[in-house]
PDB file of C-alpha atoms in Angstrom:
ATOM      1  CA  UNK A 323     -18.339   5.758  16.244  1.00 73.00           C
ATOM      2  CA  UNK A 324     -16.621   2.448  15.323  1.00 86.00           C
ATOM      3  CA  UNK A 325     -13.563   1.168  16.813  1.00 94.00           C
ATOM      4  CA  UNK A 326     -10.264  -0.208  15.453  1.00 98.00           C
ATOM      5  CA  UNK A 327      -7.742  -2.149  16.482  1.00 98.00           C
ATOM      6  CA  UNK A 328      -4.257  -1.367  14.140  1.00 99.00           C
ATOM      7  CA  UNK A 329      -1.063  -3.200  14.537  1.00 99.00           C
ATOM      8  CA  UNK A 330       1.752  -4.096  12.698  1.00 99.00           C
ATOM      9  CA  UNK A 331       1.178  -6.951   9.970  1.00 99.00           C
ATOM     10  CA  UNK A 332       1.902 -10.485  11.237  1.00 99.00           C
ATOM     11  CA  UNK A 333       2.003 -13.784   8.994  1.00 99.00           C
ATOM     12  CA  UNK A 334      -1.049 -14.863  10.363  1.00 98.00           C
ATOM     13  CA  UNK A 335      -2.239 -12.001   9.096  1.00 99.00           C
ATOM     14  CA  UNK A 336      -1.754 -12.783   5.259  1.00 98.00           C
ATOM     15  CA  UNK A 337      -5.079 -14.622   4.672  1.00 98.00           C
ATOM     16  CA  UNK A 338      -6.698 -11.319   5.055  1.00 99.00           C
ATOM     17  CA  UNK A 339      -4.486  -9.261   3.482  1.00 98.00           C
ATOM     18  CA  UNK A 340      -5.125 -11.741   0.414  1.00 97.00           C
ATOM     19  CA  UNK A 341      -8.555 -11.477   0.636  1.00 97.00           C
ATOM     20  CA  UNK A 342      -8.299  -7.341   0.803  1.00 98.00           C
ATOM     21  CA  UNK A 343      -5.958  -7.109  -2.486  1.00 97.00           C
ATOM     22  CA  UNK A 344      -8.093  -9.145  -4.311  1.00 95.00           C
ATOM     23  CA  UNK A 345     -11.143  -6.867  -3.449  1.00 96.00           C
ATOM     24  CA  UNK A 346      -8.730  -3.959  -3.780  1.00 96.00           C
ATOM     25  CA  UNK A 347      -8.141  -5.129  -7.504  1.00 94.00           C
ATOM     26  CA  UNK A 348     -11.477  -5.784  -8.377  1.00 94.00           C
ATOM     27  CA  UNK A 349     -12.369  -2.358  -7.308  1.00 93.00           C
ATOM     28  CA  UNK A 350      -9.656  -1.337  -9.603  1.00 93.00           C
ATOM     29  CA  UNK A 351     -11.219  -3.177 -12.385  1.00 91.00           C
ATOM     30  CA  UNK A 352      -7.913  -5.903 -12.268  1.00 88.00           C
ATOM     31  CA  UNK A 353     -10.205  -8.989 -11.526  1.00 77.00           C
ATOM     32  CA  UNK A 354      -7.145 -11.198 -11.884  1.00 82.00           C
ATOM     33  CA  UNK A 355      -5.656  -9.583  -8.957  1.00 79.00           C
ATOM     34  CA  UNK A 356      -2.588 -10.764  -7.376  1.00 85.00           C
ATOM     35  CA  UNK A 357      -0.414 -13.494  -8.321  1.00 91.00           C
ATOM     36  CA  UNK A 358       0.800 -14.572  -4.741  1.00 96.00           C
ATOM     37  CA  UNK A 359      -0.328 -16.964  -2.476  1.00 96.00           C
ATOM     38  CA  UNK A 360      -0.926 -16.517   0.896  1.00 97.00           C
ATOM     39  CA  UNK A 361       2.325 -18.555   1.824  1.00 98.00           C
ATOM     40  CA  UNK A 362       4.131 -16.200  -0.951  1.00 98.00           C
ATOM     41  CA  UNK A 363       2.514 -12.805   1.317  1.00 98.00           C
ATOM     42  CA  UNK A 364       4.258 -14.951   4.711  1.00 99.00           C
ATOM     43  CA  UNK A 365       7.335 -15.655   3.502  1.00 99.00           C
ATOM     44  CA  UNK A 366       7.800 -12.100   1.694  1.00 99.00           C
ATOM     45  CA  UNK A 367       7.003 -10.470   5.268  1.00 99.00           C
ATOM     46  CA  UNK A 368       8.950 -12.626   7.094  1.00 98.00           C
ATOM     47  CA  UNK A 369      11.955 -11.477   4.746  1.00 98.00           C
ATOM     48  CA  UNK A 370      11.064  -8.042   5.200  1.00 98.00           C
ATOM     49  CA  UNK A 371      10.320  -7.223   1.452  1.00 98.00           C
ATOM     50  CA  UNK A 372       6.970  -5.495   2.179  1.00 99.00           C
ATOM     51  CA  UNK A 373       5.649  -4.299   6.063  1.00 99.00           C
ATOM     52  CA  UNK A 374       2.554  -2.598   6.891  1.00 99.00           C
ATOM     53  CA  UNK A 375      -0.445  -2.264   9.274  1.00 99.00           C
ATOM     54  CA  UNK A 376      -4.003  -4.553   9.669  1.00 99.00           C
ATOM     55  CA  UNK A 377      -7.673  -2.918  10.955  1.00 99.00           C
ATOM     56  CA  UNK A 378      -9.760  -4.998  12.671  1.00 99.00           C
ATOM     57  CA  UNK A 379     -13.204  -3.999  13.446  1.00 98.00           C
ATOM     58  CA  UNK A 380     -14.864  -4.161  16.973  1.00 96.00           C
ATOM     59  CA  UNK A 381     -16.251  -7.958  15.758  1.00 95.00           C
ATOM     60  CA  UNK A 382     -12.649  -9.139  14.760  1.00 96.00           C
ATOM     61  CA  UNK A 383     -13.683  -8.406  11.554  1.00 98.00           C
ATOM     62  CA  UNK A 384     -10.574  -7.016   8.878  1.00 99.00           C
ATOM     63  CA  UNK A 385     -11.590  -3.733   8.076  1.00 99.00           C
ATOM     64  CA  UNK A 386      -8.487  -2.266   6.144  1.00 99.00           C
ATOM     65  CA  UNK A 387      -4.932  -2.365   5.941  1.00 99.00           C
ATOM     66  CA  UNK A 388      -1.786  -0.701   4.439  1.00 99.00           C
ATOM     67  CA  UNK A 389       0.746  -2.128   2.708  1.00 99.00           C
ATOM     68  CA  UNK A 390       4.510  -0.640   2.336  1.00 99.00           C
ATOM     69  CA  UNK A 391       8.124  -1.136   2.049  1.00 98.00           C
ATOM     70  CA  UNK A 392      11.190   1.115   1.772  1.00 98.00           C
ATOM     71  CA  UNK A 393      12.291   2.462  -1.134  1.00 98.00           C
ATOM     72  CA  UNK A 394      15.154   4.947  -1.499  1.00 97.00           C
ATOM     73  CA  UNK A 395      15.469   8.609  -2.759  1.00 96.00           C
ATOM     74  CA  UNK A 396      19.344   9.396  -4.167  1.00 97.00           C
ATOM     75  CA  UNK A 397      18.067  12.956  -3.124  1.00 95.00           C
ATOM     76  CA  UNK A 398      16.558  12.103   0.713  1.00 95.00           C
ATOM     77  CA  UNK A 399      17.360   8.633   1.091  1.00 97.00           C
ATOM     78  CA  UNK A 400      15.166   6.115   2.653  1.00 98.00           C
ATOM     79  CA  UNK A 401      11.230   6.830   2.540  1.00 98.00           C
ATOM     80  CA  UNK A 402       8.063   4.644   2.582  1.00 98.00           C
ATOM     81  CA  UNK A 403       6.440   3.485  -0.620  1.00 98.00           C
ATOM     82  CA  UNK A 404       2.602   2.821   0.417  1.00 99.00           C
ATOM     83  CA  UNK A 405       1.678  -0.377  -2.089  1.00 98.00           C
ATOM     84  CA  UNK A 406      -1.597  -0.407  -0.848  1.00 98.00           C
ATOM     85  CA  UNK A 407      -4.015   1.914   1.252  1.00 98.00           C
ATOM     86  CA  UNK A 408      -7.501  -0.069   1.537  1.00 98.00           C
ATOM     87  CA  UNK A 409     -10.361   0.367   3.705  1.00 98.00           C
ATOM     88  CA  UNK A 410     -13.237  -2.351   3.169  1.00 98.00           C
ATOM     89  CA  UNK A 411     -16.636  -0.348   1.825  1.00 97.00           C
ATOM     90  CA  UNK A 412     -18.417  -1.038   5.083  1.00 97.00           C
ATOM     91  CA  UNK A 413     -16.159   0.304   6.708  1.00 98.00           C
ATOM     92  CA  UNK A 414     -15.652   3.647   4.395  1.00 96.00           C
ATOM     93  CA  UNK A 415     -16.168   7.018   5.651  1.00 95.00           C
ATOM     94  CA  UNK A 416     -15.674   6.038   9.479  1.00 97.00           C
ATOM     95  CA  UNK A 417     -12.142   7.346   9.725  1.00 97.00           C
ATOM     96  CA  UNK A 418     -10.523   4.373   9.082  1.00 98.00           C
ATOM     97  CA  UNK A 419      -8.151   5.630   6.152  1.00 98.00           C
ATOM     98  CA  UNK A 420      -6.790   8.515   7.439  1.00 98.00           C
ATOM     99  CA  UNK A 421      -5.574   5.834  10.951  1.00 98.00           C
ATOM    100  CA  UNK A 422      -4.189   3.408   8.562  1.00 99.00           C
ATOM    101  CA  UNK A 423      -2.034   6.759   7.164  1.00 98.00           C
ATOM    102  CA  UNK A 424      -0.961   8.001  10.243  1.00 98.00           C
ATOM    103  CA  UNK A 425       0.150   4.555  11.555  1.00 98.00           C
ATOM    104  CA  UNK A 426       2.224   4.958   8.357  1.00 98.00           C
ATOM    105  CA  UNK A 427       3.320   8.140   9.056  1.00 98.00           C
ATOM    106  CA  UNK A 428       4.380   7.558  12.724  1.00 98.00           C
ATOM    107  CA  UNK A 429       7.119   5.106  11.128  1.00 98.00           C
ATOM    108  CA  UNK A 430       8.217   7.100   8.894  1.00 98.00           C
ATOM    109  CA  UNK A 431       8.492   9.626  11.619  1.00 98.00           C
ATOM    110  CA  UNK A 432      10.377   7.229  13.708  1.00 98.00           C
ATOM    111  CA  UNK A 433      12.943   6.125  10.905  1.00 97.00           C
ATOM    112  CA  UNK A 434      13.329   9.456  10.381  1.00 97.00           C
ATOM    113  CA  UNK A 435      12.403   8.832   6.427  1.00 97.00           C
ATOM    114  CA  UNK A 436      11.893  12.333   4.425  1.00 95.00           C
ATOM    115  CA  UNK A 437       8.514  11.317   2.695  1.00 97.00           C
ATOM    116  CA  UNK A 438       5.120   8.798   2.137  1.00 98.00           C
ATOM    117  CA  UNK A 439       4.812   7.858  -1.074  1.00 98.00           C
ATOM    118  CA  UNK A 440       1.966   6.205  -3.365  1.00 97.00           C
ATOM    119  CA  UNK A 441       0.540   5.568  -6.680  1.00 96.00           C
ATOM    120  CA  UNK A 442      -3.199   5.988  -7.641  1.00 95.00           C
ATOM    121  CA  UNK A 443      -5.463   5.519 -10.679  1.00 93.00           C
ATOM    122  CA  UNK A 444      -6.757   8.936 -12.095  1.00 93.00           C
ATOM    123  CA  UNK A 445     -10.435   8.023 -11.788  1.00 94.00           C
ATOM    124  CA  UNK A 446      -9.841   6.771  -7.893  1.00 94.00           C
ATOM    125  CA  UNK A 447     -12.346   8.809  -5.605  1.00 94.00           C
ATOM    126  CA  UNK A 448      -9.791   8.284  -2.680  1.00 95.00           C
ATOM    127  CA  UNK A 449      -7.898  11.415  -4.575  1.00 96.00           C
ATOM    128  CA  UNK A 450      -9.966  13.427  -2.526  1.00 96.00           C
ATOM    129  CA  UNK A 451      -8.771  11.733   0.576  1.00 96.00           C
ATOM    130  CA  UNK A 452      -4.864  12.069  -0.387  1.00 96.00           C
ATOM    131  CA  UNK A 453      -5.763  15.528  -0.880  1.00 96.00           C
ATOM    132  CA  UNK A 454      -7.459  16.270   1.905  1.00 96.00           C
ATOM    133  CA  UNK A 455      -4.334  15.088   3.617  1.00 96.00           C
ATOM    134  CA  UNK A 456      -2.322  17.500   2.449  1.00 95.00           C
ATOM    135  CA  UNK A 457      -0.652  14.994   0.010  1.00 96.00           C
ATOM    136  CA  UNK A 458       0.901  16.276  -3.327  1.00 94.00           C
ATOM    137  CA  UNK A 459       0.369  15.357  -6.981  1.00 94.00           C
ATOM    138  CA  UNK A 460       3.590  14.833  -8.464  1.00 93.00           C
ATOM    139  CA  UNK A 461       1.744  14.280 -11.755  1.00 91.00           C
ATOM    140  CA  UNK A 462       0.346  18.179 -11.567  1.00 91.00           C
ATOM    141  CA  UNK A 463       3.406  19.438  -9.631  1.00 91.00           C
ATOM    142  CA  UNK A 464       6.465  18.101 -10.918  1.00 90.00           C
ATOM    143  CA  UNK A 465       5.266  16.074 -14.064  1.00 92.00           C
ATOM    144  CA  UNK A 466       6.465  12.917 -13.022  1.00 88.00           C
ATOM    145  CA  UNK A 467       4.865  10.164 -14.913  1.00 85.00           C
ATOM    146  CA  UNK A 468       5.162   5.962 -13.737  1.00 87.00           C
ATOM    147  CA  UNK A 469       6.782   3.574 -16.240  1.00 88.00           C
ATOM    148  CA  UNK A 470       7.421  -0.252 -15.687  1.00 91.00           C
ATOM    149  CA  UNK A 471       8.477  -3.402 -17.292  1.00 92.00           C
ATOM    150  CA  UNK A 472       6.689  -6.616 -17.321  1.00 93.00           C
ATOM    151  CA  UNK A 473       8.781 -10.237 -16.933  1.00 93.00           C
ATOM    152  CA  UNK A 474       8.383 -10.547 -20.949  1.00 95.00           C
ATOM    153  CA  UNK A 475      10.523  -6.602 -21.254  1.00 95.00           C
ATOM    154  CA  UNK A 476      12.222  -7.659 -18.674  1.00 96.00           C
ATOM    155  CA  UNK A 477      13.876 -11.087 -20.002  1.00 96.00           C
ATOM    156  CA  UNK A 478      14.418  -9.856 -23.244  1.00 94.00           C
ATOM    157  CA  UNK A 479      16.689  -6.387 -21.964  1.00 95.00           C
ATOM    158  CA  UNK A 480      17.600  -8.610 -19.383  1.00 96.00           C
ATOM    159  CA  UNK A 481      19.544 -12.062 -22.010  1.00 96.00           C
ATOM    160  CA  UNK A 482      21.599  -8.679 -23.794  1.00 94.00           C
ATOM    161  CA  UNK A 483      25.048  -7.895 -22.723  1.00 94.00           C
ATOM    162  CA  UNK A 484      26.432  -5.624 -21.147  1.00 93.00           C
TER     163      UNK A 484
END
C-alpha cells in the first residue's frame, strides 16, 4: 500500500500545484488551463484567498492536492468551497482522494463550518467517488444549477450606474 505525506499548502508548494491544475484542466478538456503564475498561486496563499492540502508520494513525488477557500452560506454561514480535488493518475485508486477529503473535512470540522462544497463536470468519473462519500447532488436534489460571468459581462454590468 502506498504512503502519503499531506500537509497544509505552503508557497513553496505552488510550482506543483501549477503543474497539477494544468494536468487537472487538460483532463477536463481546458488545455489552456490556468491563467496564474506560480508567483500569482504564492502571493494569493500568502493573502489567504485560497488554502488547501499537498500529497507527496513515498519518493517526494506530488501525488495530489486539494484546493479550497471559504465561502459563506446566508443560511449556515461559513463553509469550505473545494476548487480543486486532484489525485495524479498514477496515483489513482490507492486511497489517495478520499485522504485529501478528509484532511478537508477535519477543517471544516475544526472551524466548525456546516458543509464541503464542490463543482464537477457531468461526464467526470470521480462522481462515483463524491458519491461513494456520501456527498449530495444539488443538481438532482435541490435543482440548483451554476451561473457565472466572465471579465467581458463583467465590465460591461460593471461601467452602468447604480
Amino acid at each position: 500500500m502506498m504512503e502519503f505525506k499531506i500537509t497544509k499548502l505552503t508557497p513553496d508548494d505552488m510550482k506543483h500545484v501549477k503543474m497539477m491544475v494544468q494536468e487537472l484542466a487538460e483532463f477536463e478538456k481546458m488545455p489552456n488551463g490556468p491563467k496564474l503564475s506560480i508567483e500569482n498561486f504564492q502571493a494569493d496563499l500568502k493573502s489567504n484567498h485560497f488554502f488547501g492540502f499537498i500529497a507527496m508520494s513515498e519518493n517526494n513525488e506530488p501525488a495530489g492536492m486539494a484546493l479550497c477557500y471559504m465561502a459563506y452560506s446566508t443560511w449556515e454561514g461559513p463553509f469550505i468551497h473545494m476548487e480543486d480535488l486532484y489525485v495524479r493518475p498514477s496515483f489513482r485508486k490507492s486511497g489517495l482522494g478520499k485522504k485529501l477529503v478528509v484532511a478537508v473535512c477535519k477543517e471544516a470540522k475544526d472551524k466548525n463550518y456546516q458543509r464541503v462544497q464542490w463543482n464537477v463536470l457531468d461526464w467526470n468519473p470521480a462522481r462515483e467517488f463524491y458519491n461513494k462519500l456520501g456527498a449530495t447532488n444539488l443538481s438532482e436534489k435541490e435543482g440548483w444549477l451554476a451561473y457565472r460571468l466572465e471579465p467581458e459581462q463583467i465590465s460591461k454590468i460593471a461601467s452602468q450606474e447604480i
